mmCIF file of C-alpha atoms in Angstrom:
data_model
loop_
_atom_site.group_PDB
_atom_site.id
_atom_site.type_symbol
_atom_site.label_atom_id
_atom_site.label_comp_id
_atom_site.label_asym_id
_atom_site.label_seq_id
_atom_site.Cartn_x
_atom_site.Cartn_y
_atom_site.Cartn_z
ATOM 1 C CA MET A 1 -5.308 -93.522 -21.619
ATOM 2 C CA ASN A 2 -5.462 -90.577 -23.950
ATOM 3 C CA ARG A 3 -9.020 -89.917 -25.053
ATOM 4 C CA THR A 4 -10.385 -87.717 -27.802
ATOM 5 C CA GLU A 5 -14.074 -87.752 -27.009
ATOM 6 C CA ILE A 6 -15.564 -89.219 -23.871
ATOM 7 C CA GLY A 7 -18.660 -88.140 -22.043
ATOM 8 C CA GLU A 8 -17.305 -88.462 -18.525
ATOM 9 C CA PRO A 9 -19.530 -90.517 -16.195
ATOM 10 C CA GLY A 10 -18.920 -88.082 -13.347
ATOM 11 C CA PRO A 11 -18.532 -89.139 -9.697
ATOM 12 C CA LYS A 12 -17.712 -92.584 -8.426
ATOM 13 C CA GLY A 13 -21.361 -93.655 -8.181
ATOM 14 C CA SER A 14 -21.970 -92.712 -11.807
ATOM 15 C CA LEU A 15 -18.848 -94.626 -12.846
ATOM 16 C CA VAL A 16 -20.104 -97.767 -11.132
ATOM 17 C CA ARG A 17 -23.492 -97.366 -12.825
ATOM 18 C CA ALA A 18 -21.704 -97.161 -16.179
ATOM 19 C CA LEU A 19 -19.609 -100.256 -15.438
ATOM 20 C CA LEU A 20 -22.423 -102.498 -14.174
ATOM 21 C CA PRO A 21 -24.162 -102.952 -17.562
ATOM 22 C CA LEU A 22 -20.765 -103.830 -19.029
ATOM 23 C CA ALA A 23 -20.388 -106.524 -16.372
ATOM 24 C CA LEU A 24 -23.917 -107.772 -17.130
ATOM 25 C CA ALA A 25 -23.018 -108.024 -20.820
ATOM 26 C CA THR A 26 -19.923 -110.140 -20.074
ATOM 27 C CA PHE A 27 -22.011 -112.228 -17.653
ATOM 28 C CA ALA A 28 -24.441 -113.003 -20.478
ATOM 29 C CA VAL A 29 -21.571 -113.938 -22.818
ATOM 30 C CA GLY A 30 -19.936 -116.207 -20.245
ATOM 31 C CA THR A 31 -23.199 -117.948 -19.428
ATOM 32 C CA ASP A 32 -23.927 -118.466 -23.116
ATOM 33 C CA ALA A 33 -20.432 -119.795 -23.801
ATOM 34 C CA PHE A 34 -20.370 -122.434 -21.086
ATOM 35 C CA VAL A 35 -23.960 -123.389 -20.265
ATOM 36 C CA MET A 36 -24.557 -125.258 -23.525
ATOM 37 C CA ALA A 37 -22.243 -128.075 -22.448
ATOM 38 C CA GLY A 38 -24.648 -129.105 -19.698
ATOM 39 C CA LEU A 39 -27.620 -129.037 -22.069
ATOM 40 C CA LEU A 40 -26.159 -131.248 -24.794
ATOM 41 C CA PRO A 41 -28.189 -134.429 -24.055
ATOM 42 C CA ALA A 42 -31.464 -132.497 -24.178
ATOM 43 C CA ILE A 43 -30.402 -130.604 -27.314
ATOM 44 C CA ALA A 44 -29.326 -133.820 -29.051
ATOM 45 C CA ALA A 45 -32.632 -135.511 -28.285
ATOM 46 C CA ASP A 46 -34.685 -132.519 -29.397
ATOM 47 C CA LEU A 47 -32.788 -131.899 -32.654
ATOM 48 C CA GLU A 48 -32.441 -135.658 -33.354
ATOM 49 C CA VAL A 49 -28.649 -135.759 -33.524
ATOM 50 C CA SER A 50 -25.971 -137.516 -31.476
ATOM 51 C CA VAL A 51 -24.512 -135.919 -28.361
ATOM 52 C CA PRO A 52 -21.086 -135.490 -30.066
ATOM 53 C CA ALA A 53 -22.830 -133.696 -32.948
ATOM 54 C CA ALA A 54 -24.642 -131.469 -30.488
ATOM 55 C CA GLY A 55 -21.268 -130.796 -28.907
ATOM 56 C CA GLN A 56 -20.221 -129.082 -32.117
ATOM 57 C CA LEU A 57 -22.574 -126.248 -31.130
ATOM 58 C CA VAL A 58 -20.101 -125.529 -28.316
ATOM 59 C CA THR A 59 -17.047 -126.023 -30.530
ATOM 60 C CA VAL A 60 -18.213 -123.766 -33.346
ATOM 61 C CA PHE A 61 -19.136 -121.059 -30.834
ATOM 62 C CA ALA A 62 -15.689 -121.100 -29.211
ATOM 63 C CA LEU A 63 -13.778 -121.208 -32.497
ATOM 64 C CA THR A 64 -15.853 -118.448 -34.088
ATOM 65 C CA LEU A 65 -15.347 -116.275 -31.027
ATOM 66 C CA ALA A 66 -11.604 -116.904 -30.970
ATOM 67 C CA VAL A 67 -11.148 -116.075 -34.667
ATOM 68 C CA ALA A 68 -13.605 -113.175 -34.850
ATOM 69 C CA ALA A 69 -12.606 -111.309 -31.672
ATOM 70 C CA PRO A 70 -9.410 -109.604 -32.948
ATOM 71 C CA ILE A 71 -10.789 -109.057 -36.454
ATOM 72 C CA LEU A 72 -14.005 -107.400 -35.317
ATOM 73 C CA SER A 73 -12.196 -105.445 -32.600
ATOM 74 C CA TRP A 74 -9.902 -103.973 -35.264
ATOM 75 C CA LEU A 75 -12.670 -103.260 -37.783
ATOM 76 C CA LEU A 76 -14.898 -101.592 -35.203
ATOM 77 C CA SER A 77 -12.181 -99.817 -33.203
ATOM 78 C CA PRO A 78 -12.780 -96.347 -34.766
ATOM 79 C CA LEU A 79 -16.441 -96.384 -33.697
ATOM 80 C CA ASP A 80 -17.996 -95.152 -30.474
ATOM 81 C CA ARG A 81 -17.676 -97.977 -27.923
ATOM 82 C CA ARG A 82 -21.304 -97.527 -26.871
ATOM 83 C CA LYS A 83 -22.567 -97.995 -30.434
ATOM 84 C CA VAL A 84 -20.326 -101.018 -30.927
ATOM 85 C CA LEU A 85 -21.696 -102.641 -27.780
ATOM 86 C CA GLN A 86 -25.274 -101.882 -28.792
ATOM 87 C CA LEU A 87 -24.707 -103.452 -32.210
ATOM 88 C CA ALA A 88 -22.883 -106.470 -30.751
ATOM 89 C CA LEU A 89 -25.639 -107.084 -28.208
ATOM 90 C CA ILE A 90 -28.299 -106.909 -30.928
ATOM 91 C CA VAL A 91 -26.412 -109.608 -32.874
ATOM 92 C CA PHE A 92 -25.882 -111.624 -29.681
ATOM 93 C CA VAL A 93 -29.553 -111.481 -28.702
ATOM 94 C CA ALA A 94 -30.698 -112.296 -32.243
ATOM 95 C CA GLY A 95 -28.388 -115.317 -32.347
ATOM 96 C CA ASN A 96 -29.777 -116.682 -29.098
ATOM 97 C CA VAL A 97 -33.371 -116.109 -30.195
ATOM 98 C CA VAL A 98 -32.753 -117.933 -33.482
ATOM 99 C CA THR A 99 -31.069 -120.778 -31.592
ATOM 100 C CA ALA A 100 -34.021 -121.024 -29.217
ATOM 101 C CA LEU A 101 -36.420 -121.185 -32.166
ATOM 102 C CA SER A 102 -34.298 -123.547 -34.284
ATOM 103 C CA PRO A 103 -36.319 -126.489 -35.620
ATOM 104 C CA THR A 104 -33.266 -128.265 -37.061
ATOM 105 C CA TYR A 105 -29.612 -128.833 -36.242
ATOM 106 C CA PRO A 106 -28.163 -126.887 -39.234
ATOM 107 C CA ILE A 107 -30.162 -123.809 -38.281
ATOM 108 C CA ALA A 108 -29.029 -124.114 -34.656
ATOM 109 C CA LEU A 109 -25.397 -124.462 -35.780
ATOM 110 C CA SER A 110 -25.653 -121.356 -37.973
ATOM 111 C CA ALA A 111 -27.304 -119.456 -35.142
ATOM 112 C CA ARG A 112 -24.413 -120.283 -32.808
ATOM 113 C CA ILE A 113 -21.983 -118.769 -35.314
ATOM 114 C CA LEU A 114 -24.087 -115.599 -35.388
ATOM 115 C CA THR A 115 -24.234 -115.515 -31.591
ATOM 116 C CA ALA A 116 -20.457 -115.946 -31.308
ATOM 117 C CA ALA A 117 -19.876 -113.022 -33.671
ATOM 118 C CA GLY A 118 -21.746 -110.773 -31.257
ATOM 119 C CA ALA A 119 -20.078 -112.310 -28.215
ATOM 120 C CA ALA A 120 -16.628 -111.874 -29.759
ATOM 121 C CA THR A 121 -17.121 -108.123 -29.843
ATOM 122 C CA ILE A 122 -18.762 -107.700 -26.449
ATOM 123 C CA THR A 123 -16.015 -108.830 -24.079
ATOM 124 C CA ALA A 124 -13.127 -106.885 -25.636
ATOM 125 C CA THR A 125 -15.248 -103.783 -26.227
ATOM 126 C CA ALA A 126 -16.614 -103.810 -22.690
ATOM 127 C CA SER A 127 -13.079 -103.978 -21.278
ATOM 128 C CA SER A 128 -11.762 -101.188 -23.524
ATOM 129 C CA ALA A 129 -14.767 -98.981 -22.670
ATOM 130 C CA ALA A 130 -14.193 -99.584 -18.952
ATOM 131 C CA VAL A 131 -10.543 -98.568 -19.327
ATOM 132 C CA ALA A 132 -11.462 -95.440 -21.294
ATOM 133 C CA ILE A 133 -13.955 -94.036 -18.764
ATOM 134 C CA THR A 134 -11.944 -94.875 -15.653
ATOM 135 C CA PRO A 135 -9.136 -92.803 -14.079
ATOM 136 C CA PRO A 136 -5.768 -94.599 -14.255
ATOM 137 C CA GLU A 137 -5.580 -95.107 -10.486
ATOM 138 C CA ARG A 138 -8.838 -97.119 -10.542
ATOM 139 C CA ARG A 139 -8.383 -98.904 -13.863
ATOM 140 C CA GLY A 140 -7.535 -102.299 -12.380
ATOM 141 C CA ARG A 141 -10.665 -102.318 -10.236
ATOM 142 C CA ALA A 142 -12.810 -101.269 -13.194
ATOM 143 C CA MET A 143 -11.448 -104.093 -15.335
ATOM 144 C CA ALA A 144 -11.972 -106.511 -12.447
ATOM 145 C CA LEU A 145 -15.633 -105.491 -12.243
ATOM 146 C CA VAL A 146 -16.207 -106.024 -15.961
ATOM 147 C CA ILE A 147 -14.251 -109.292 -16.084
ATOM 148 C CA GLY A 148 -16.101 -110.259 -12.895
ATOM 149 C CA GLY A 149 -19.269 -110.533 -14.959
ATOM 150 C CA LEU A 150 -17.607 -113.201 -17.072
ATOM 151 C CA THR A 151 -16.360 -114.915 -13.936
ATOM 152 C CA LEU A 152 -19.710 -114.789 -12.167
ATOM 153 C CA SER A 153 -21.209 -116.645 -15.119
ATOM 154 C CA THR A 154 -19.131 -119.711 -14.182
ATOM 155 C CA ALA A 155 -20.241 -119.552 -10.552
ATOM 156 C CA LEU A 156 -23.912 -118.647 -11.025
ATOM 157 C CA GLY A 157 -24.786 -118.484 -14.707
ATOM 158 C CA MET A 158 -23.932 -122.091 -15.466
ATOM 159 C CA PRO A 159 -25.842 -123.662 -12.521
ATOM 160 C CA LEU A 160 -28.864 -121.399 -13.043
ATOM 161 C CA GLY A 161 -28.804 -121.980 -16.794
ATOM 162 C CA ASN A 162 -28.728 -125.723 -16.317
ATOM 163 C CA LEU A 163 -31.529 -125.484 -13.759
ATOM 164 C CA ILE A 164 -33.720 -123.622 -16.246
ATOM 165 C CA GLY A 165 -32.610 -125.968 -19.006
ATOM 166 C CA GLY A 166 -33.897 -128.894 -16.954
ATOM 167 C CA ILE A 167 -37.380 -127.697 -17.878
ATOM 168 C CA ASP A 168 -36.560 -126.930 -21.522
ATOM 169 C CA TRP A 169 -33.118 -126.198 -22.971
ATOM 170 C CA ARG A 170 -34.606 -123.482 -25.160
ATOM 171 C CA LEU A 171 -35.697 -121.536 -22.078
ATOM 172 C CA THR A 172 -32.046 -121.097 -21.112
ATOM 173 C CA LEU A 173 -31.319 -119.338 -24.395
ATOM 174 C CA TRP A 174 -34.374 -117.112 -23.978
ATOM 175 C CA ALA A 175 -33.046 -116.189 -20.520
ATOM 176 C CA VAL A 176 -29.603 -115.362 -21.944
ATOM 177 C CA ALA A 177 -31.236 -113.268 -24.674
ATOM 178 C CA ALA A 178 -33.180 -111.394 -21.989
ATOM 179 C CA LEU A 179 -29.909 -110.654 -20.158
ATOM 180 C CA GLY A 180 -28.520 -109.250 -23.391
ATOM 181 C CA VAL A 181 -31.535 -106.962 -23.782
ATOM 182 C CA VAL A 182 -31.190 -105.655 -20.216
ATOM 183 C CA ALA A 183 -27.450 -105.072 -20.741
ATOM 184 C CA ALA A 184 -28.136 -103.188 -23.982
ATOM 185 C CA ILE A 185 -30.652 -100.936 -22.232
ATOM 186 C CA GLY A 186 -28.247 -100.304 -19.352
ATOM 187 C CA ILE A 187 -25.397 -99.443 -21.712
ATOM 188 C CA SER A 188 -27.632 -97.090 -23.711
ATOM 189 C CA VAL A 189 -28.667 -95.268 -20.543
ATOM 190 C CA ALA A 190 -25.534 -95.302 -18.369
ATOM 191 C CA LEU A 191 -22.470 -95.571 -20.624
ATOM 192 C CA PRO A 192 -21.186 -92.246 -21.987
ATOM 193 C CA LYS A 193 -20.023 -91.825 -25.554
ATOM 194 C CA VAL A 194 -16.500 -93.235 -25.884
ATOM 195 C CA VAL A 195 -14.439 -92.589 -29.011
ATOM 196 C CA LEU A 196 -10.825 -93.645 -28.749
ATOM 197 C CA PRO A 197 -8.031 -91.626 -30.369
ATOM 198 C CA ALA A 198 -7.942 -91.854 -34.151
ATOM 199 C CA THR A 199 -4.833 -93.808 -35.157
ATOM 200 C CA SER A 200 -3.690 -95.367 -38.401
ATOM 201 C CA LEU A 201 -3.836 -99.085 -39.052
ATOM 202 C CA MET A 202 -0.050 -99.305 -38.842
ATOM 203 C CA ALA A 203 -0.107 -97.562 -35.469
ATOM 204 C CA ARG A 204 -2.729 -99.991 -34.178
ATOM 205 C CA LEU A 205 -0.713 -102.954 -35.425
ATOM 206 C CA ALA A 206 2.574 -101.617 -34.068
ATOM 207 C CA PRO A 207 2.250 -103.292 -30.629
ATOM 208 C CA LEU A 208 2.112 -106.689 -32.328
ATOM 209 C CA ARG A 209 5.730 -106.164 -33.365
ATOM 210 C CA GLN A 210 6.690 -105.866 -29.713
ATOM 211 C CA PRO A 211 7.950 -109.105 -28.129
ATOM 212 C CA LYS A 212 6.354 -108.092 -24.823
ATOM 213 C CA VAL A 213 2.850 -108.048 -26.296
ATOM 214 C CA LEU A 214 3.334 -111.424 -27.928
ATOM 215 C CA SER A 215 4.735 -112.876 -24.712
ATOM 216 C CA ILE A 216 1.711 -111.635 -22.735
ATOM 217 C CA LEU A 217 -0.641 -113.274 -25.235
ATOM 218 C CA VAL A 218 1.376 -116.511 -25.182
ATOM 219 C CA VAL A 219 1.267 -116.525 -21.391
ATOM 220 C CA THR A 220 -2.507 -116.089 -21.473
ATOM 221 C CA LEU A 221 -2.863 -119.012 -23.869
ATOM 222 C CA LEU A 222 -0.546 -121.244 -21.819
ATOM 223 C CA VAL A 223 -2.120 -120.506 -18.468
ATOM 224 C CA MET A 224 -5.646 -121.032 -19.819
ATOM 225 C CA ALA A 225 -4.566 -124.283 -21.473
ATOM 226 C CA GLY A 226 -3.082 -125.448 -18.180
ATOM 227 C CA HIS A 227 -6.085 -124.566 -16.055
ATOM 228 C CA TYR A 228 -8.655 -125.947 -18.493
ATOM 229 C CA ALA A 229 -6.757 -129.193 -19.033
ATOM 230 C CA VAL A 230 -7.993 -129.923 -15.513
ATOM 231 C CA TYR A 231 -11.227 -127.903 -15.332
ATOM 232 C CA THR A 232 -12.665 -129.507 -18.482
ATOM 233 C CA TYR A 233 -12.470 -132.905 -16.774
ATOM 234 C CA ILE A 234 -13.138 -131.748 -13.226
ATOM 235 C CA ALA A 235 -16.034 -134.203 -12.839
ATOM 236 C CA ALA A 236 -13.721 -137.158 -13.511
ATOM 237 C CA VAL A 237 -10.814 -135.611 -11.584
ATOM 238 C CA THR A 238 -12.910 -135.260 -8.425
ATOM 239 C CA ALA A 239 -14.971 -138.426 -8.880
ATOM 240 C CA SER A 240 -13.388 -140.115 -5.830
ATOM 241 C CA ALA A 241 -14.437 -137.186 -3.659
ATOM 242 C CA THR A 242 -17.959 -136.817 -5.042
ATOM 243 C CA THR A 243 -18.944 -140.461 -5.531
ATOM 244 C CA GLY A 244 -21.075 -141.640 -2.655
ATOM 245 C CA SER A 245 -21.534 -138.106 -1.363
ATOM 246 C CA PHE A 246 -24.624 -135.925 -1.769
ATOM 247 C CA SER A 247 -26.036 -135.488 -5.259
ATOM 248 C CA GLN A 248 -24.867 -131.903 -5.761
ATOM 249 C CA ALA A 249 -21.274 -132.438 -4.586
ATOM 250 C CA LEU A 250 -19.805 -131.662 -8.008
ATOM 251 C CA THR A 251 -21.973 -128.562 -8.309
ATOM 252 C CA MET A 252 -20.596 -127.412 -4.958
ATOM 253 C CA ILE A 253 -17.005 -127.842 -6.168
ATOM 254 C CA LEU A 254 -17.765 -125.911 -9.351
ATOM 255 C CA PHE A 255 -19.517 -123.212 -7.341
ATOM 256 C CA VAL A 256 -16.655 -122.673 -4.884
ATOM 257 C CA TRP A 257 -14.215 -122.608 -7.800
ATOM 258 C CA GLY A 258 -16.303 -119.926 -9.490
ATOM 259 C CA VAL A 259 -16.560 -117.900 -6.296
ATOM 260 C CA GLY A 260 -12.799 -118.210 -5.903
ATOM 261 C CA VAL A 261 -12.287 -116.871 -9.428
ATOM 262 C CA LEU A 262 -14.577 -113.944 -8.644
ATOM 263 C CA VAL A 263 -12.619 -113.182 -5.459
ATOM 264 C CA GLY A 264 -9.358 -113.419 -7.412
ATOM 265 C CA ASN A 265 -10.706 -110.983 -10.018
ATOM 266 C CA PHE A 266 -11.460 -108.271 -7.514
ATOM 267 C CA PHE A 267 -8.383 -108.930 -5.371
ATOM 268 C CA ALA A 268 -6.133 -108.571 -8.418
ATOM 269 C CA GLY A 269 -8.012 -105.443 -9.480
ATOM 270 C CA HIS A 270 -7.109 -103.742 -6.228
ATOM 271 C CA LEU A 271 -3.523 -105.007 -6.250
ATOM 272 C CA VAL A 272 -2.615 -103.855 -9.756
ATOM 273 C CA ASP A 273 -3.847 -100.342 -8.924
ATOM 274 C CA LYS A 274 -1.435 -100.147 -5.981
ATOM 275 C CA ARG A 275 1.507 -102.487 -6.584
ATOM 276 C CA PRO A 276 3.936 -103.397 -9.404
ATOM 277 C CA VAL A 277 2.068 -105.528 -11.915
ATOM 278 C CA LEU A 278 4.956 -107.945 -12.493
ATOM 279 C CA GLY A 279 4.882 -109.063 -8.871
ATOM 280 C CA VAL A 280 1.107 -109.565 -8.947
ATOM 281 C CA ALA A 281 1.363 -111.478 -12.243
ATOM 282 C CA VAL A 282 4.148 -113.774 -11.061
ATOM 283 C CA GLY A 283 2.357 -114.394 -7.764
ATOM 284 C CA ALA A 284 -0.895 -115.341 -9.483
ATOM 285 C CA LEU A 285 0.756 -117.544 -12.099
ATOM 286 C CA ALA A 286 3.081 -119.249 -9.628
ATOM 287 C CA GLY A 287 0.202 -119.829 -7.242
ATOM 288 C CA GLY A 288 -1.832 -121.452 -10.004
ATOM 289 C CA THR A 289 1.137 -123.644 -10.894
ATOM 290 C CA VAL A 290 1.422 -124.901 -7.329
ATOM 291 C CA LEU A 291 -2.320 -125.543 -7.024
ATOM 292 C CA LEU A 292 -2.345 -127.577 -10.223
ATOM 293 C CA ALA A 293 0.755 -129.528 -9.206
ATOM 294 C CA ILE A 294 -0.680 -130.580 -5.834
ATOM 295 C CA SER A 295 -4.136 -131.418 -7.201
ATOM 296 C CA PRO A 296 -3.538 -135.206 -7.194
ATOM 297 C CA LEU A 297 -3.082 -134.965 -3.408
ATOM 298 C CA THR A 298 -6.320 -133.049 -2.825
ATOM 299 C CA VAL A 299 -9.045 -134.516 -5.028
ATOM 300 C CA GLY A 300 -9.760 -137.665 -3.047
ATOM 301 C CA ASN A 301 -11.611 -135.955 -0.190
ATOM 302 C CA LEU A 302 -14.636 -133.694 -0.708
ATOM 303 C CA ALA A 303 -13.738 -131.116 1.953
ATOM 304 C CA ILE A 304 -10.104 -130.861 0.874
ATOM 305 C CA ALA A 305 -11.050 -130.823 -2.817
ATOM 306 C CA SER A 306 -13.488 -127.958 -2.173
ATOM 307 C CA ILE A 307 -10.855 -125.902 -0.366
ATOM 308 C CA TRP A 308 -8.344 -126.646 -3.124
ATOM 309 C CA ALA A 309 -10.866 -125.632 -5.820
ATOM 310 C CA ALA A 310 -11.611 -122.319 -4.093
ATOM 311 C CA ILE A 311 -7.906 -121.355 -3.778
ATOM 312 C CA TRP A 312 -7.183 -122.568 -7.305
ATOM 313 C CA GLY A 313 -10.038 -120.408 -8.541
ATOM 314 C CA ILE A 314 -8.533 -117.350 -6.836
ATOM 315 C CA THR A 315 -5.251 -117.785 -8.725
ATOM 316 C CA ASP A 316 -7.093 -118.265 -12.015
ATOM 317 C CA GLY A 317 -9.199 -115.147 -11.460
ATOM 318 C CA MET A 318 -6.159 -113.047 -10.591
ATOM 319 C CA ALA A 319 -4.333 -114.112 -13.745
ATOM 320 C CA SER A 320 -7.239 -112.995 -15.976
ATOM 321 C CA VAL A 321 -7.230 -109.431 -14.641
ATOM 322 C CA VAL A 322 -3.450 -109.085 -14.566
ATOM 323 C CA GLN A 323 -2.991 -110.212 -18.168
ATOM 324 C CA GLN A 324 -5.558 -107.751 -19.517
ATOM 325 C CA HIS A 325 -4.129 -104.952 -17.378
ATOM 326 C CA ARG A 326 -0.606 -105.597 -18.715
ATOM 327 C CA LEU A 327 -1.831 -105.357 -22.314
ATOM 328 C CA VAL A 328 -3.788 -102.159 -21.770
ATOM 329 C CA THR A 329 -0.948 -100.485 -19.887
ATOM 330 C CA PHE A 330 1.590 -101.395 -22.533
ATOM 331 C CA ALA A 331 -0.390 -99.986 -25.495
ATOM 332 C CA PRO A 332 -3.490 -98.022 -24.401
ATOM 333 C CA ALA A 333 -4.367 -96.692 -27.874
ATOM 334 C CA SER A 334 -4.491 -100.227 -29.281
ATOM 335 C CA SER A 335 -6.499 -101.692 -26.402
ATOM 336 C CA PRO A 336 -9.584 -102.724 -28.452
ATOM 337 C CA MET A 337 -7.528 -104.856 -30.825
ATOM 338 C CA LEU A 338 -5.218 -106.181 -28.093
ATOM 339 C CA LEU A 339 -8.135 -107.144 -25.872
ATOM 340 C CA GLY A 340 -9.692 -108.873 -28.860
ATOM 341 C CA LEU A 341 -6.487 -110.849 -29.317
ATOM 342 C CA ASN A 342 -6.519 -111.599 -25.595
ATOM 343 C CA SER A 343 -10.033 -113.023 -25.940
ATOM 344 C CA SER A 344 -8.762 -115.227 -28.763
ATOM 345 C CA ALA A 345 -5.863 -116.405 -26.608
ATOM 346 C CA ILE A 346 -8.291 -117.260 -23.811
ATOM 347 C CA TYR A 347 -10.647 -119.327 -25.965
ATOM 348 C CA PHE A 348 -7.863 -121.005 -27.926
ATOM 349 C CA GLY A 349 -6.289 -121.839 -24.575
ATOM 350 C CA VAL A 350 -9.557 -123.353 -23.350
ATOM 351 C CA ALA A 351 -9.818 -125.466 -26.507
ATOM 352 C CA ILE A 352 -6.172 -126.554 -26.381
ATOM 353 C CA GLY A 353 -6.445 -127.382 -22.685
ATOM 354 C CA GLY A 354 -9.463 -129.594 -23.264
ATOM 355 C CA GLY A 355 -7.707 -131.388 -26.126
ATOM 356 C CA LEU A 356 -4.435 -131.889 -24.255
ATOM 357 C CA GLY A 357 -6.289 -133.034 -21.163
ATOM 358 C CA GLY A 358 -8.047 -135.686 -23.221
ATOM 359 C CA LEU A 359 -4.808 -136.856 -24.845
ATOM 360 C CA ALA A 360 -2.967 -136.952 -21.527
ATOM 361 C CA GLN A 361 -5.483 -139.464 -20.211
ATOM 362 C CA GLU A 362 -4.089 -141.987 -22.706
ATOM 363 C CA TRP A 363 -0.950 -142.146 -20.553
ATOM 364 C CA LEU A 364 -1.999 -140.804 -17.145
ATOM 365 C CA SER A 365 -4.742 -141.391 -14.638
ATOM 366 C CA VAL A 366 -7.309 -138.601 -14.832
ATOM 367 C CA THR A 367 -6.462 -137.622 -11.243
ATOM 368 C CA LEU A 368 -2.900 -136.809 -12.388
ATOM 369 C CA LEU A 369 -3.941 -134.272 -15.043
ATOM 370 C CA GLY A 370 -2.763 -131.477 -12.766
ATOM 371 C CA VAL A 371 0.852 -132.509 -13.329
ATOM 372 C CA PRO A 372 1.110 -131.776 -17.097
ATOM 373 C CA ALA A 373 -1.212 -128.816 -16.539
ATOM 374 C CA ALA A 374 1.249 -127.459 -13.972
ATOM 375 C CA VAL A 375 4.044 -127.738 -16.557
ATOM 376 C CA LEU A 376 2.119 -125.405 -18.881
ATOM 377 C CA ALA A 377 1.445 -123.019 -16.006
ATOM 378 C CA LEU A 378 5.104 -123.118 -14.978
ATOM 379 C CA LEU A 379 6.129 -122.252 -18.533
ATOM 380 C CA ALA A 380 3.739 -119.284 -18.442
ATOM 381 C CA THR A 381 5.236 -118.146 -15.139
ATOM 382 C CA THR A 382 8.789 -118.475 -16.471
ATOM 383 C CA ILE A 383 8.020 -116.426 -19.586
ATOM 384 C CA THR A 384 6.490 -113.717 -17.421
ATOM 385 C CA VAL A 385 9.555 -113.536 -15.195
ATOM 386 C CA VAL A 386 12.018 -113.530 -18.094
ATOM 387 C CA GLU A 387 10.171 -111.231 -20.497
ATOM 388 C CA GLY A 388 8.218 -109.092 -18.102
ATOM 389 C CA ARG A 389 10.955 -107.121 -16.422
ATOM 390 C CA GLU A 390 11.330 -104.625 -19.266
ATOM 391 C CA ASP A 391 7.576 -104.168 -19.792
ATOM 392 C CA PRO A 392 6.381 -100.648 -18.782
ATOM 393 C CA ALA A 393 3.296 -102.260 -17.266
ATOM 394 C CA ASN A 394 5.523 -103.848 -14.631
ATOM 395 C CA ALA A 395 6.073 -100.505 -12.975
ATOM 396 C CA SER A 396 3.818 -99.220 -10.261
ATOM 397 C CA PRO A 397 0.570 -97.739 -11.637
ATOM 398 C CA LYS A 398 1.735 -94.181 -11.009
ATOM 399 C CA ALA A 399 5.121 -94.713 -12.663
ATOM 400 C CA ALA A 400 3.532 -96.438 -15.641
ATOM 401 C CA GLU A 401 1.143 -93.544 -16.090
ATOM 402 C CA ASN A 402 3.974 -91.010 -15.888
ATOM 403 C CA ARG A 403 5.771 -92.775 -18.755
ATOM 404 C CA ARG A 404 2.922 -92.136 -21.166
#
């Protein structure tokens, strides 16, 4: 990536120290985005609303994040990435503090919108900053580390957040706010100044006229919709395996899935630095398609379901890294805006997957949700194969760098 003004982090150890607070920031965002679902009964009782009404705290967060991510990424793209992250984390922390202090439901709902505005900026900005400070030959691993924070939130953040929330749901939000403060301090200390090349609005929007960029974003949306059509209802999908077992059987399945995603993140990060990205992308997407398709055969036994969840998680984690890497490689100068759009595709995909999964249960047994989900994943894989061959990001990392 061409850079106009970057305070280089120096040797490898300094680079890792600069990347870790970025990963902590995405960990805080991921925890905040998903942990609320497990706290809804307590929130509803405390704020004197129904559980479905409390669920709108999750919905408004996801929708605000999806809409705001590309807009804020574009508006803030000329600014120093460090300053943008500091500002976004201040908003994020303030939103969580206000939510934790909310005496009424309308205030809590407004606070979640504020929190999402900060969160929308953090993930895309953290990824673009990681790309900017990292040599091209290590870019995939750097992105995997930052995205790994988001992934780790599903494996550890959600269970820990729910554990804390068992005492008082407000304590969970105070804990997330504290994570945001620590991340802001780490970024202020360890992240160098990062100002991306000055480009016109038309230049930044130019990649959106490229079919390859649109196809990558569509693939992200489809694959997330497919995976979350099943993951949203994983408790019901695996009920036969967990019923009558130990009390934390579902937590174990969720945990091994999250660990699998984390492994997939880092595995893909290494692969895309060394091998053609198209092959890695097709492998991850095709693998996810197969895992979803065979899910009805695996979810009746706890041991088999756990193994299936771990491997499925690996394919999901690989896809996340590969899709972001393809966008950044295709149009490095527009990475803040493109990564913002990618965040929107992710969260819209999550929302669509949950909706389609619910509708599909009108016609299918919940254990068969993997079948329509696999169709979406197969469509994503097909688009990648058909459209991806002419994408510069499909070349080996060295060849792709030589083209720029």
